[in-house]
PDB file of C-alpha atoms in Angstrom:
ATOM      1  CA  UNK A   1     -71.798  38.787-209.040  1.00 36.00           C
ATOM      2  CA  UNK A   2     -72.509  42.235-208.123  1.00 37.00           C
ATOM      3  CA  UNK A   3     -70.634  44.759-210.811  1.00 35.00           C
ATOM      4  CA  UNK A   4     -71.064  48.091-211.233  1.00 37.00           C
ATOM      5  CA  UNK A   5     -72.865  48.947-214.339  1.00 36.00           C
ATOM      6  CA  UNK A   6     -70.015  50.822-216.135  1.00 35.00           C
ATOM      7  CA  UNK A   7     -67.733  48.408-215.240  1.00 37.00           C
ATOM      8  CA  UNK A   8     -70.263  45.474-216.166  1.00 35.00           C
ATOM      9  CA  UNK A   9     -70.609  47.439-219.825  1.00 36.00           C
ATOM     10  CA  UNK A  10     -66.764  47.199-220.314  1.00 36.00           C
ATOM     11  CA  UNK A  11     -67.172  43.606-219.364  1.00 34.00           C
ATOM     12  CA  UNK A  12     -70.169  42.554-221.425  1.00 34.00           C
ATOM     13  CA  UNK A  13     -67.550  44.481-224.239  1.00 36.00           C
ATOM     14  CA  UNK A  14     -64.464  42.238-223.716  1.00 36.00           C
ATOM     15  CA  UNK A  15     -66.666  39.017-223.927  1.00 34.00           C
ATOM     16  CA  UNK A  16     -68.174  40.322-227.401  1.00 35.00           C
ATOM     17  CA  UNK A  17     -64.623  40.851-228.866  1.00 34.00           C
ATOM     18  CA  UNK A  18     -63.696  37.432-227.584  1.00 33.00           C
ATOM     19  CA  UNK A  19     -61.502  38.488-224.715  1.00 31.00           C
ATOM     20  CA  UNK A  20     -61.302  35.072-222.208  1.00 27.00           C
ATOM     21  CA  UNK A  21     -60.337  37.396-218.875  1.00 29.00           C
ATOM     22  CA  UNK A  22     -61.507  38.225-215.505  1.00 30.00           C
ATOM     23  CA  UNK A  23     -64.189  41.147-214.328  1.00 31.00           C
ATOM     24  CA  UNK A  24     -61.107  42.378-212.972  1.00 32.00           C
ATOM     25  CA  UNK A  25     -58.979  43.470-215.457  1.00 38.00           C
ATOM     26  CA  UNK A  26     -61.776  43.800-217.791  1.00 39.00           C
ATOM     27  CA  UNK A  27     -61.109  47.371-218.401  1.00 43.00           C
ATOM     28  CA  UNK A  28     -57.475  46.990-220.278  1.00 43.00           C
ATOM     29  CA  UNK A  29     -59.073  43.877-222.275  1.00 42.00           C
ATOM     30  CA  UNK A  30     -61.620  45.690-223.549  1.00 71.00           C
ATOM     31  CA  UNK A  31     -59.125  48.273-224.923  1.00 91.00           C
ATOM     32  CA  UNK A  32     -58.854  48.474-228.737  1.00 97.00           C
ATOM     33  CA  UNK A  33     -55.822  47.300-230.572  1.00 98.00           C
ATOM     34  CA  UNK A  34     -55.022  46.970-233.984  1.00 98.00           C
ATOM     35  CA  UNK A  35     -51.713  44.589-235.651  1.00 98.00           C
ATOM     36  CA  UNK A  36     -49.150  46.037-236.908  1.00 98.00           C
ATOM     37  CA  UNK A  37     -49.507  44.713-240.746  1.00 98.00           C
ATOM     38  CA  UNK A  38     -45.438  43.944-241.330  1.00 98.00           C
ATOM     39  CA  UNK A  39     -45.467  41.469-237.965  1.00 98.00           C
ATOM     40  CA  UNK A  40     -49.394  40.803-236.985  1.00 98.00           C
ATOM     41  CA  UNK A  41     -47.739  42.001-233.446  1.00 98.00           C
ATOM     42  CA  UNK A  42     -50.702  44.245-231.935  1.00 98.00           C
ATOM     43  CA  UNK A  43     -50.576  47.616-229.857  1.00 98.00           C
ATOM     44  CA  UNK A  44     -53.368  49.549-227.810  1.00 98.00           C
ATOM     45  CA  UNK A  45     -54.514  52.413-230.075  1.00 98.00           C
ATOM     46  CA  UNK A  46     -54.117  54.700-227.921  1.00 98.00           C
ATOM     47  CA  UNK A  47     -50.223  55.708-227.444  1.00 98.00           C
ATOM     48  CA  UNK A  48     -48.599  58.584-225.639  1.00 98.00           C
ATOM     49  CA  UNK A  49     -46.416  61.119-227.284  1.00 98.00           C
ATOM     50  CA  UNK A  50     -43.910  63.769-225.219  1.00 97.00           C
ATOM     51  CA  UNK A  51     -43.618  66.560-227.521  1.00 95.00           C
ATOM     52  CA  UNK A  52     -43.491  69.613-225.735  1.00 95.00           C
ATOM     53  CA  UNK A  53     -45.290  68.190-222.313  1.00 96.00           C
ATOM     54  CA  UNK A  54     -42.457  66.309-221.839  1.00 98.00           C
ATOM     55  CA  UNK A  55     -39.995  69.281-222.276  1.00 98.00           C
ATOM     56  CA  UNK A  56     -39.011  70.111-218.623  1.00 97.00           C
ATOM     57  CA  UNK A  57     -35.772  70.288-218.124  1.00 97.00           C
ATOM     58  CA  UNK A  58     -33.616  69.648-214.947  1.00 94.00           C
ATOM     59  CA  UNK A  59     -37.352  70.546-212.945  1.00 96.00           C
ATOM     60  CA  UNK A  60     -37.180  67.039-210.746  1.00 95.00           C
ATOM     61  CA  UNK A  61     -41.019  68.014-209.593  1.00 96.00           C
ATOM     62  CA  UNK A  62     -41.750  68.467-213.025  1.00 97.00           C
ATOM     63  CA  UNK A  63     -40.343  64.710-213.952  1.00 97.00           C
ATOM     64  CA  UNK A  64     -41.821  63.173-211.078  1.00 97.00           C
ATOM     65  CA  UNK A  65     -45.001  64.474-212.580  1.00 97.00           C
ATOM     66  CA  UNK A  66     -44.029  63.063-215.753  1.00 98.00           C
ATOM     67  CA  UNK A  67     -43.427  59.808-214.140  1.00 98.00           C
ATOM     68  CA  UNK A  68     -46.392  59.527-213.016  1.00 98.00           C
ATOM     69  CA  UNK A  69     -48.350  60.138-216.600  1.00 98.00           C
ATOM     70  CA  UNK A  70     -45.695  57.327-217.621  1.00 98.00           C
ATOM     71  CA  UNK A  71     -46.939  54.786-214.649  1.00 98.00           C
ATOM     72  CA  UNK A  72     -50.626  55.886-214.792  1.00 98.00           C
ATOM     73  CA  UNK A  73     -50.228  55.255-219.002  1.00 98.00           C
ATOM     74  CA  UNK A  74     -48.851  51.472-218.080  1.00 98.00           C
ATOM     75  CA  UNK A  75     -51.552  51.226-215.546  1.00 98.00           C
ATOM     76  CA  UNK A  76     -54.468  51.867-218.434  1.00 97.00           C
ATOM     77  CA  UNK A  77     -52.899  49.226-220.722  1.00 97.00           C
ATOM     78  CA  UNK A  78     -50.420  51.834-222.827  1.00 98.00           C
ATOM     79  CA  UNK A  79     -47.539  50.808-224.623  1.00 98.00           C
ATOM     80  CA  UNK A  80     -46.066  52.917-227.457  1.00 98.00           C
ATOM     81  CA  UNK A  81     -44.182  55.677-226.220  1.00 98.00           C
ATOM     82  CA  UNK A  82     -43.037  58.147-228.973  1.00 98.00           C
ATOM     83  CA  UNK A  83     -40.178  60.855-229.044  1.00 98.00           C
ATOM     84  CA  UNK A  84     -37.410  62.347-230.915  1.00 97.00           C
ATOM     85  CA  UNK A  85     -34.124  64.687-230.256  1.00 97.00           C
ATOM     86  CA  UNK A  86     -36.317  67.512-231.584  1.00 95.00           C
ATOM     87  CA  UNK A  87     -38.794  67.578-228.420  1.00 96.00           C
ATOM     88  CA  UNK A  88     -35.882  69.110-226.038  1.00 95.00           C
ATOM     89  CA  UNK A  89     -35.568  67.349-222.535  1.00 97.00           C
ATOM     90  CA  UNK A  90     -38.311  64.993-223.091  1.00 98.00           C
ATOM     91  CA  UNK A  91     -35.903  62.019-223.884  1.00 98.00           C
ATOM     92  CA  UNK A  92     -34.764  62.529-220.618  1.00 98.00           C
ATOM     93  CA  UNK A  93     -37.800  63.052-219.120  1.00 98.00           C
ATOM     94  CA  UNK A  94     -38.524  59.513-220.177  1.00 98.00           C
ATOM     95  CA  UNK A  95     -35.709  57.834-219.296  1.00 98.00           C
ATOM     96  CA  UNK A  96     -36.253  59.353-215.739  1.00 97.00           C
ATOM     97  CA  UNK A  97     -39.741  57.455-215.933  1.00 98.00           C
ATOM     98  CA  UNK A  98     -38.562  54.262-216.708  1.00 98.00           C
ATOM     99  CA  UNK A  99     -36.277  54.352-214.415  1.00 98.00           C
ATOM    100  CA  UNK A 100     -38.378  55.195-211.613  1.00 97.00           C
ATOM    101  CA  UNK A 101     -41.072  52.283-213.309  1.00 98.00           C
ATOM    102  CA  UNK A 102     -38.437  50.079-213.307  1.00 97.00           C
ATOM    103  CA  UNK A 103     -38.752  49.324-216.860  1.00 97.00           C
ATOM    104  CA  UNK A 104     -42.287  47.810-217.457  1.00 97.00           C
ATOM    105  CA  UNK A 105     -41.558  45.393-219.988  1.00 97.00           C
ATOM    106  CA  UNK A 106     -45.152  46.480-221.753  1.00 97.00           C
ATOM    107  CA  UNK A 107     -42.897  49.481-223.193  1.00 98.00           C
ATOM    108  CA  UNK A 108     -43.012  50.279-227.178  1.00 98.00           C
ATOM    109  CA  UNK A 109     -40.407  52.603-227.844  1.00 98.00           C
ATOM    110  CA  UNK A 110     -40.660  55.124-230.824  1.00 98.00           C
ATOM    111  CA  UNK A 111     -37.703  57.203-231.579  1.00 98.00           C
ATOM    112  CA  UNK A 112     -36.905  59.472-234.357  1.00 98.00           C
ATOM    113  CA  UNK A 113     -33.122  60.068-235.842  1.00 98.00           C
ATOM    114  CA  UNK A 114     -33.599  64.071-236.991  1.00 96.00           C
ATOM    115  CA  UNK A 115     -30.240  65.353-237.933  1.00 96.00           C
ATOM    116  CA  UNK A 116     -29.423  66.742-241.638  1.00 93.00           C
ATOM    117  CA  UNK A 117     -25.738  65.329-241.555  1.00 92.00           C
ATOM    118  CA  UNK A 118     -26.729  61.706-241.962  1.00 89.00           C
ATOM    119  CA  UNK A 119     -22.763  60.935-240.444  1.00 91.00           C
ATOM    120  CA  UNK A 120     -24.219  62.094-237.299  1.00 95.00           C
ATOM    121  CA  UNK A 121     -27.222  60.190-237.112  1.00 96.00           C
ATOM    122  CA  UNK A 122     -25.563  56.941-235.258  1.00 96.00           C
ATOM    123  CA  UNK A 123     -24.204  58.811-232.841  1.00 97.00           C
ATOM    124  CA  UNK A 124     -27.856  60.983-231.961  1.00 97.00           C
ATOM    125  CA  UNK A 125     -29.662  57.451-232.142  1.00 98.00           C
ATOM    126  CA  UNK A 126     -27.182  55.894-229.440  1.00 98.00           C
ATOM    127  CA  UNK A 127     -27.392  59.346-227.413  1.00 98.00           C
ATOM    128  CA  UNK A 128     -30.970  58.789-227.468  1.00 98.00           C
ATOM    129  CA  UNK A 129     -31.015  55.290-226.990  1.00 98.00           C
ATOM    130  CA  UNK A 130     -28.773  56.234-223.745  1.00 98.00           C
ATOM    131  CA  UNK A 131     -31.189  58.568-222.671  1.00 98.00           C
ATOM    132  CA  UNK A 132     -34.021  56.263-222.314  1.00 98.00           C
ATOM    133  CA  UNK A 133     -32.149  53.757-221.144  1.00 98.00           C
ATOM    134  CA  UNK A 134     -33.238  50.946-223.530  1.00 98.00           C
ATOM    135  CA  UNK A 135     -31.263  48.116-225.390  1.00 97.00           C
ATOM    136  CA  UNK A 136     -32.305  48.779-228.882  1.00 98.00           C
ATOM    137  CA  UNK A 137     -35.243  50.915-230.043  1.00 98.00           C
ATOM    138  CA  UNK A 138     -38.671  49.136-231.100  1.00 98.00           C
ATOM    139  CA  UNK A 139     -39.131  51.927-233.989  1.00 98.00           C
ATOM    140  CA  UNK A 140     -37.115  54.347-234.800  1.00 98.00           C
ATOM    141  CA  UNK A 141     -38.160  56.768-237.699  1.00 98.00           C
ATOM    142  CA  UNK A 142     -37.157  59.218-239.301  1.00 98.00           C
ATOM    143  CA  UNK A 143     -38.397  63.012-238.299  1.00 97.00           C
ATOM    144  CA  UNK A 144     -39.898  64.898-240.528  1.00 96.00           C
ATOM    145  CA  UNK A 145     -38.347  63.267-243.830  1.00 96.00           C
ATOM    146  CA  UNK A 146     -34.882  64.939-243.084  1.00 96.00           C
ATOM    147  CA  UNK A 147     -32.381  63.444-245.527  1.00 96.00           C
ATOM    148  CA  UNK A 148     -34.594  60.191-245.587  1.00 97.00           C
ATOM    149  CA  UNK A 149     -32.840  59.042-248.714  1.00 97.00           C
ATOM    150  CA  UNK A 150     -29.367  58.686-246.598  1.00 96.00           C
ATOM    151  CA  UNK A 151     -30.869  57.406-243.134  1.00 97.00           C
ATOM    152  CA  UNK A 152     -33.639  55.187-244.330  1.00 97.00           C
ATOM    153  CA  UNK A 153     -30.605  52.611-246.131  1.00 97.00           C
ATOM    154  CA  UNK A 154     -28.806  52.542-242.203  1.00 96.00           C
ATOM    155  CA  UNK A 155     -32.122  52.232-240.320  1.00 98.00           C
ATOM    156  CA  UNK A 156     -32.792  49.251-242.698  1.00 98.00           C
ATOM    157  CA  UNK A 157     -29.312  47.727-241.905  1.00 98.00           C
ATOM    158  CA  UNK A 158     -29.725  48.420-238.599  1.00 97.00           C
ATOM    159  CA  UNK A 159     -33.518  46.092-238.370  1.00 98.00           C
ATOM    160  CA  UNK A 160     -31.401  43.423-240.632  1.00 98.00           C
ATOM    161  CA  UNK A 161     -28.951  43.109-237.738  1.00 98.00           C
ATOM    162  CA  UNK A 162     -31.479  43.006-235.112  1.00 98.00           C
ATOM    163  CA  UNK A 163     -30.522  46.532-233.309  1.00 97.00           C
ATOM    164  CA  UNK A 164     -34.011  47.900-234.060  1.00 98.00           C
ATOM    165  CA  UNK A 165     -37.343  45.926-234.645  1.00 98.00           C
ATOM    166  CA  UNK A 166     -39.021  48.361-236.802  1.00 98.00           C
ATOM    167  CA  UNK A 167     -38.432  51.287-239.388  1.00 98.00           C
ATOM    168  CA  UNK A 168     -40.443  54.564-240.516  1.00 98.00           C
ATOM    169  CA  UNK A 169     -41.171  57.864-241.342  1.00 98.00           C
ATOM    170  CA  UNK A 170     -43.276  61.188-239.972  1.00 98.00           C
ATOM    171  CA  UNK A 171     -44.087  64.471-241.408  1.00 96.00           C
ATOM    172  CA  UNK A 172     -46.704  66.544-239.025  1.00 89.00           C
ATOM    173  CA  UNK A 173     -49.306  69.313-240.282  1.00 75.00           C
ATOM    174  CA  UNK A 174     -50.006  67.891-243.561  1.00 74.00           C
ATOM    175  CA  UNK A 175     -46.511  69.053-244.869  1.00 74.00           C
ATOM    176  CA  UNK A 176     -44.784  67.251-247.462  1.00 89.00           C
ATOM    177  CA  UNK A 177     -47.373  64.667-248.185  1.00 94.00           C
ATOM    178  CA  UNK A 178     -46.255  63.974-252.050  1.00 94.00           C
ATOM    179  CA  UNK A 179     -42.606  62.857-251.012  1.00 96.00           C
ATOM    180  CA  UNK A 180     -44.427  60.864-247.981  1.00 97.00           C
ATOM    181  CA  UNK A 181     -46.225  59.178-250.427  1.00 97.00           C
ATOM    182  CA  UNK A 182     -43.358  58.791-252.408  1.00 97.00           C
ATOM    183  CA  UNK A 183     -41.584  56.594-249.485  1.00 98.00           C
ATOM    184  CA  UNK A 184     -44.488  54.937-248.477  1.00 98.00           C
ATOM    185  CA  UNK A 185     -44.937  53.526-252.261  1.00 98.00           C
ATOM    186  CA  UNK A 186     -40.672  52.944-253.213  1.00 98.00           C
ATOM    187  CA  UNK A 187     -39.551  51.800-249.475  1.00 98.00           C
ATOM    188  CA  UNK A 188     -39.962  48.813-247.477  1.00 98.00           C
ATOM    189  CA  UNK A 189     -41.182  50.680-244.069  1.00 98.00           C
ATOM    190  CA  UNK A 190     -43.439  49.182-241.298  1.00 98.00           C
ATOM    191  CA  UNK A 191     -44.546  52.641-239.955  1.00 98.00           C
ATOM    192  CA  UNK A 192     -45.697  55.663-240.820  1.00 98.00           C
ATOM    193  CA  UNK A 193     -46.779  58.609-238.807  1.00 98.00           C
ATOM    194  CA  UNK A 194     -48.718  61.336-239.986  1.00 97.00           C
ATOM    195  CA  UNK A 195     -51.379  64.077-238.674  1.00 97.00           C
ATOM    196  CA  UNK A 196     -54.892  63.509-239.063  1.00 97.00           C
ATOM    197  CA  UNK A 197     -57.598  64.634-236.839  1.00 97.00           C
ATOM    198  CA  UNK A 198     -61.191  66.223-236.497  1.00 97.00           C
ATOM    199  CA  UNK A 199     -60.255  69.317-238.610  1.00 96.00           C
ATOM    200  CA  UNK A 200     -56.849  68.245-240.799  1.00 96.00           C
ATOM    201  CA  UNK A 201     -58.297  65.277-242.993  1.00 96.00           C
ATOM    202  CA  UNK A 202     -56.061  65.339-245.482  1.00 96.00           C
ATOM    203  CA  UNK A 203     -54.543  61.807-244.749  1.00 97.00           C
ATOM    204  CA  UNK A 204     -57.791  60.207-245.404  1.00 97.00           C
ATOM    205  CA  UNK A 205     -57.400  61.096-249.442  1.00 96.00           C
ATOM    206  CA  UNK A 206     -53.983  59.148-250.318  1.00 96.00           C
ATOM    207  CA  UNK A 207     -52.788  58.172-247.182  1.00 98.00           C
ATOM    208  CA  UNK A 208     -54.109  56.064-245.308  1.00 98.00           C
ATOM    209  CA  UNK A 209     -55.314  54.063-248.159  1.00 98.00           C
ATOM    210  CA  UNK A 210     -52.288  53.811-249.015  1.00 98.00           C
ATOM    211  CA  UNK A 211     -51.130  52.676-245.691  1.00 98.00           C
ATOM    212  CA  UNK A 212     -53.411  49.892-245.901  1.00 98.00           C
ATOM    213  CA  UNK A 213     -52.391  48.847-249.365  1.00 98.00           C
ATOM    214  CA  UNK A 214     -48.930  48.464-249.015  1.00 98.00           C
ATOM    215  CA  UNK A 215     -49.348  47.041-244.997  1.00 98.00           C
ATOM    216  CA  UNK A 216     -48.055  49.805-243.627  1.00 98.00           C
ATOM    217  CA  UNK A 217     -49.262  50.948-239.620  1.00 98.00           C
ATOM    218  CA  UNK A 218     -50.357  54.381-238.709  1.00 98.00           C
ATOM    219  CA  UNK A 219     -49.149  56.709-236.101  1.00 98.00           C
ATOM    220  CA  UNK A 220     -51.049  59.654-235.631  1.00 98.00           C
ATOM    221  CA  UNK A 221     -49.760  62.926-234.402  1.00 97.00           C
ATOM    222  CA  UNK A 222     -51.158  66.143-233.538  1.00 96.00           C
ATOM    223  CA  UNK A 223     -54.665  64.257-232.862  1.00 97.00           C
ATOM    224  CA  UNK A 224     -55.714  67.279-230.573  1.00 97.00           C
ATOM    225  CA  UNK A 225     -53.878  70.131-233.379  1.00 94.00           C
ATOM    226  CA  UNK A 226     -51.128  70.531-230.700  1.00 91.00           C
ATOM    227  CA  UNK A 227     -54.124  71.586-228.050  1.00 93.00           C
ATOM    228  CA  UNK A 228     -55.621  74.006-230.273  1.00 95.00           C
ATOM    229  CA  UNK A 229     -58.750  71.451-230.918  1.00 96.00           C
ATOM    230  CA  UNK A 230     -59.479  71.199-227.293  1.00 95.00           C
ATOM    231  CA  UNK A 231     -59.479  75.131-226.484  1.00 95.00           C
ATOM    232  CA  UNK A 232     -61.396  75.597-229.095  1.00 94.00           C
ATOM    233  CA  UNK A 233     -64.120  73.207-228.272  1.00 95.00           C
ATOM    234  CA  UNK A 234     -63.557  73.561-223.756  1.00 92.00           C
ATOM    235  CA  UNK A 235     -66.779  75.913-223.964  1.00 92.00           C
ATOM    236  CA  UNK A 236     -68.739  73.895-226.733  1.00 96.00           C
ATOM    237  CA  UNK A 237     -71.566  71.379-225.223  1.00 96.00           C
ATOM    238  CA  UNK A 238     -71.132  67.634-226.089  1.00 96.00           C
ATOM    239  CA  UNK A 239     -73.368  66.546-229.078  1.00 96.00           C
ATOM    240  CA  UNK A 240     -75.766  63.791-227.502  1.00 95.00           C
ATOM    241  CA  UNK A 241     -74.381  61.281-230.238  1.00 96.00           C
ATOM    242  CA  UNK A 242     -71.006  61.593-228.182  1.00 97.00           C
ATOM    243  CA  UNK A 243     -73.025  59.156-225.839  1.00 97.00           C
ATOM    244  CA  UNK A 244     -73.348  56.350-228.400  1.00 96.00           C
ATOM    245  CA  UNK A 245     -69.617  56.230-228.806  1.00 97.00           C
ATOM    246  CA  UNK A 246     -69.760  56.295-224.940  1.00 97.00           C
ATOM    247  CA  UNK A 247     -67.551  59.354-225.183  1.00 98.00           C
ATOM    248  CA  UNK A 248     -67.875  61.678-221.865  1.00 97.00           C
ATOM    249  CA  UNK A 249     -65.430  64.635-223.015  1.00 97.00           C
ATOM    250  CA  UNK A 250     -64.516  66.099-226.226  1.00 98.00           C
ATOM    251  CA  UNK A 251     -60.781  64.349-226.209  1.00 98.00           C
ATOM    252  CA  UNK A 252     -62.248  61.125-225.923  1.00 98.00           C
ATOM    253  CA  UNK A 253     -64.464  62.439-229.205  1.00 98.00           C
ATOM    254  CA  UNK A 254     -61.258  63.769-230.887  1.00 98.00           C
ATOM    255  CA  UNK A 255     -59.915  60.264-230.401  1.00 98.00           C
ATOM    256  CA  UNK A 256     -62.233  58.466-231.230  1.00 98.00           C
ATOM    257  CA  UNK A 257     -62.389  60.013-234.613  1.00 98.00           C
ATOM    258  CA  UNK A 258     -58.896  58.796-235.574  1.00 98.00           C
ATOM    259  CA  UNK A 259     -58.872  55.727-234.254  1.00 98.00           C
ATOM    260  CA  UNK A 260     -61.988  54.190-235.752  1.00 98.00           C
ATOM    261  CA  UNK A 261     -60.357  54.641-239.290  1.00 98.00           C
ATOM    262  CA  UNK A 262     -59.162  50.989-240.139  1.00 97.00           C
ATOM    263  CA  UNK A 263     -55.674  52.599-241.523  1.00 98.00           C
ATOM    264  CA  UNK A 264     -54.749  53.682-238.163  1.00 98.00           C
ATOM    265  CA  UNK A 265     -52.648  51.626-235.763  1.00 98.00           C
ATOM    266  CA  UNK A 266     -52.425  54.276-232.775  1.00 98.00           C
ATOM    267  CA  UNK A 267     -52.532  57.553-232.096  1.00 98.00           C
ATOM    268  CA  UNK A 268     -50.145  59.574-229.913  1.00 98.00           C
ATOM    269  CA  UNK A 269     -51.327  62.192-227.579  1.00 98.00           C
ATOM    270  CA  UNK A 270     -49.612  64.103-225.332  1.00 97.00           C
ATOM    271  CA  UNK A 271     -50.506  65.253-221.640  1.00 97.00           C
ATOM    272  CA  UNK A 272     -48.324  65.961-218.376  1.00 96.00           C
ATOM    273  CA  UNK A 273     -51.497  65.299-216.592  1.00 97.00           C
ATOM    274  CA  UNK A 274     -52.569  62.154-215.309  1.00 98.00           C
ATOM    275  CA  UNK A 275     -56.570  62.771-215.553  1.00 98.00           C
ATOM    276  CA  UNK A 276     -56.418  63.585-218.942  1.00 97.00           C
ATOM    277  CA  UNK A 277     -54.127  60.685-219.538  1.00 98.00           C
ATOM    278  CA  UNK A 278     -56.535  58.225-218.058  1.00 98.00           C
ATOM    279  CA  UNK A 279     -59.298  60.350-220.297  1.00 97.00           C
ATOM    280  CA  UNK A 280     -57.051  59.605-223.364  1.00 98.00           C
ATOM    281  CA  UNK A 281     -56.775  55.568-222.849  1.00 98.00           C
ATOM    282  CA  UNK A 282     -60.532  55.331-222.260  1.00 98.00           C
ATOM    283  CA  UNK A 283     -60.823  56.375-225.948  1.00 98.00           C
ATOM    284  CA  UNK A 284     -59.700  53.155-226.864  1.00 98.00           C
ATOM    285  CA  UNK A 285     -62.400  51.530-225.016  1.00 97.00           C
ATOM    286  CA  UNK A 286     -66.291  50.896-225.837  1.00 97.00           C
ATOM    287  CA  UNK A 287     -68.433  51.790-229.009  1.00 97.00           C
ATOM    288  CA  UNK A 288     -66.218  53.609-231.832  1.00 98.00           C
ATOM    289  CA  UNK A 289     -67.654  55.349-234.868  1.00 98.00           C
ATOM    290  CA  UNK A 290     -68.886  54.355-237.918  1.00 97.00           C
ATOM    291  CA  UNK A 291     -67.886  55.529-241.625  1.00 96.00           C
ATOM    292  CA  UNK A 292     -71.395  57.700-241.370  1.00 97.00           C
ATOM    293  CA  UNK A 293     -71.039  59.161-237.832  1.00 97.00           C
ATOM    294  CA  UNK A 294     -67.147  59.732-238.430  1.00 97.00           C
ATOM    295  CA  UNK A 295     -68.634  62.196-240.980  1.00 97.00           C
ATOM    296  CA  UNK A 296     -71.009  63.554-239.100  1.00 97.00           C
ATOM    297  CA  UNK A 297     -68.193  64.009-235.885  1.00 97.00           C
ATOM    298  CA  UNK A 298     -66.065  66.123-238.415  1.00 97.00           C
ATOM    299  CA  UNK A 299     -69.265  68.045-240.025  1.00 96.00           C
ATOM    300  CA  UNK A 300     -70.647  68.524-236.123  1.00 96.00           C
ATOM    301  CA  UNK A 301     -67.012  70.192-235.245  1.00 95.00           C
ATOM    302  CA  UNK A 302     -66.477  72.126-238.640  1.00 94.00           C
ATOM    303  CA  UNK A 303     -69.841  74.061-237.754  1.00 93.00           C
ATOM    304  CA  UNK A 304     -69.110  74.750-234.169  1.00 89.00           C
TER     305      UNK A 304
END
């Protein structure tokens, strides 16, 4: 069988982990995933979020490029989509996507409910809900820990009576991490999302162990620092241990870092481009870090 050797690698990969498939479609099998600890139902680690990229208003170029990101995402193997009223027109934006897709049945959705009035909160989850033109939500969470104590009770109802499938939480930026604790240890959530990246490690201290204590999955947001990470690393040359990790670009380093800690379930970066989208999902594929060069990734970046 003649294969080329980057594509024979991958393959070689997927028969390691186990994976009975094709050369074809050896690329998506080899893709990492990790269970989600309440249901032992698994997702790609590698999800894609919509804050601000997604944020284009009326512009029907500008969600046609969208859509694409969206069909290029299914194409690599992606499933968790994540959002919330807070990112503007990026609901929307999605919806529009779906449509266009048709609806790949792969989809994860990840909603937030983010209003302080917790009377309102039905109706902004069914707005949303309309918006992306979905039955019922697979997660919805809620943003930023806004009145948590009043919506977490109704998004529990709302799993008992089979209108969502899963419940959670987010803070972003390392705010607010005693109360997040505080849920994760007193309430009966699946997910959690939380920043954590090459630079904001805070997670790693309480968190996460926590989150793998009390069977809890991981989202990760802010993975890049909202961009930040990436500008400040564009001009910086790739370390030549990047190449064990098969890494070929400083995102797919960035990556790499946070999903190769066992606590996290998938992390959610955002792009309206599809070549760094496809750049993105190859993080999930191929040699990840160890504990030791994890350290080293994060020491390696702190001196740059």
């Amino acid at each position: 069988m003649n294969v080329d050797p980057c594509t024979r690698r991958e393959w070689l990969a997927g028969l390691a982990a186990g994976a009975l498939v094709a050369a074809a479609p050896a690329r998506a099998a080899a893709a990492l995933e990790r269970r989600i600890p309440s249901s032992g139902e698994t997702l790609p680690v590698i999800g894609l979020g919509s804050w601000i990229t997604f944020n284009v208003g009326n512009d029907r170029a500008a969600r046609d490029a969208c859509t694409e990101v969206v069909r290029a995402f299914f194409a690599e193997g992606g499933r968790l989509i994540d959002s919330s009223p807070m990112y503007g027109s990026s609901q929307p934006t999605i919806g529009h996507a779906l449509a266009q897709l048709g609806r790949p049945a792969a989809l994860f959705s990840a909603e937030k409910v983010w209003v302080g009035d917790v009377q309102r909160g039905a109706a902004q989850m069914e707005a949303s809900r309309n918006f992306w033109g979905v039955p019922r939500f697979d997660l919805m969470q809620v943003h930023n820990l806004l009145s948590w104590q009043e919506h977490l009770p109704r998004l529990l109802e709302m799993k008992k009576a089979g209108r969502l499938r899963y419940v959670g939480i987010t803070t972003s930026e390392g705010r607010r991490h005693a109360e997040l604790e505080q849920v994760m240890r007193t309430q009966p959530i699946d997910f959690v999302q939380l920043t954590h990246n090459l630079v904001d490690r805070e997670a790693e201290q309480r968190l996460l162990p926590l989150a793998q204590e009390r069977g809890i999955a991981v989202l990760v947001n802010r993975p890049f620092r909202g961009g930040a990470l990436m500008d400040a690393l564009a001009r910086q040359r790739l370390p030549a241990w990047a190449a064990e990790i098969d890494c070929a670009n400083w995102a797919q380093v960035a990556l790499k870092f946070v999903v190769s800690h066992p606590a996290v379930t998938c992390a959610i970066p955002a792009t309206s481009q599809v070549a760094h989208l496809r750049e993105n999902m190859a993080a999930a594929r191929g040699r990840m870090p160890d504990a030791a060069l994890r350290e080293r990734m994060a020491r390696t970046v702190a001196a740059l």
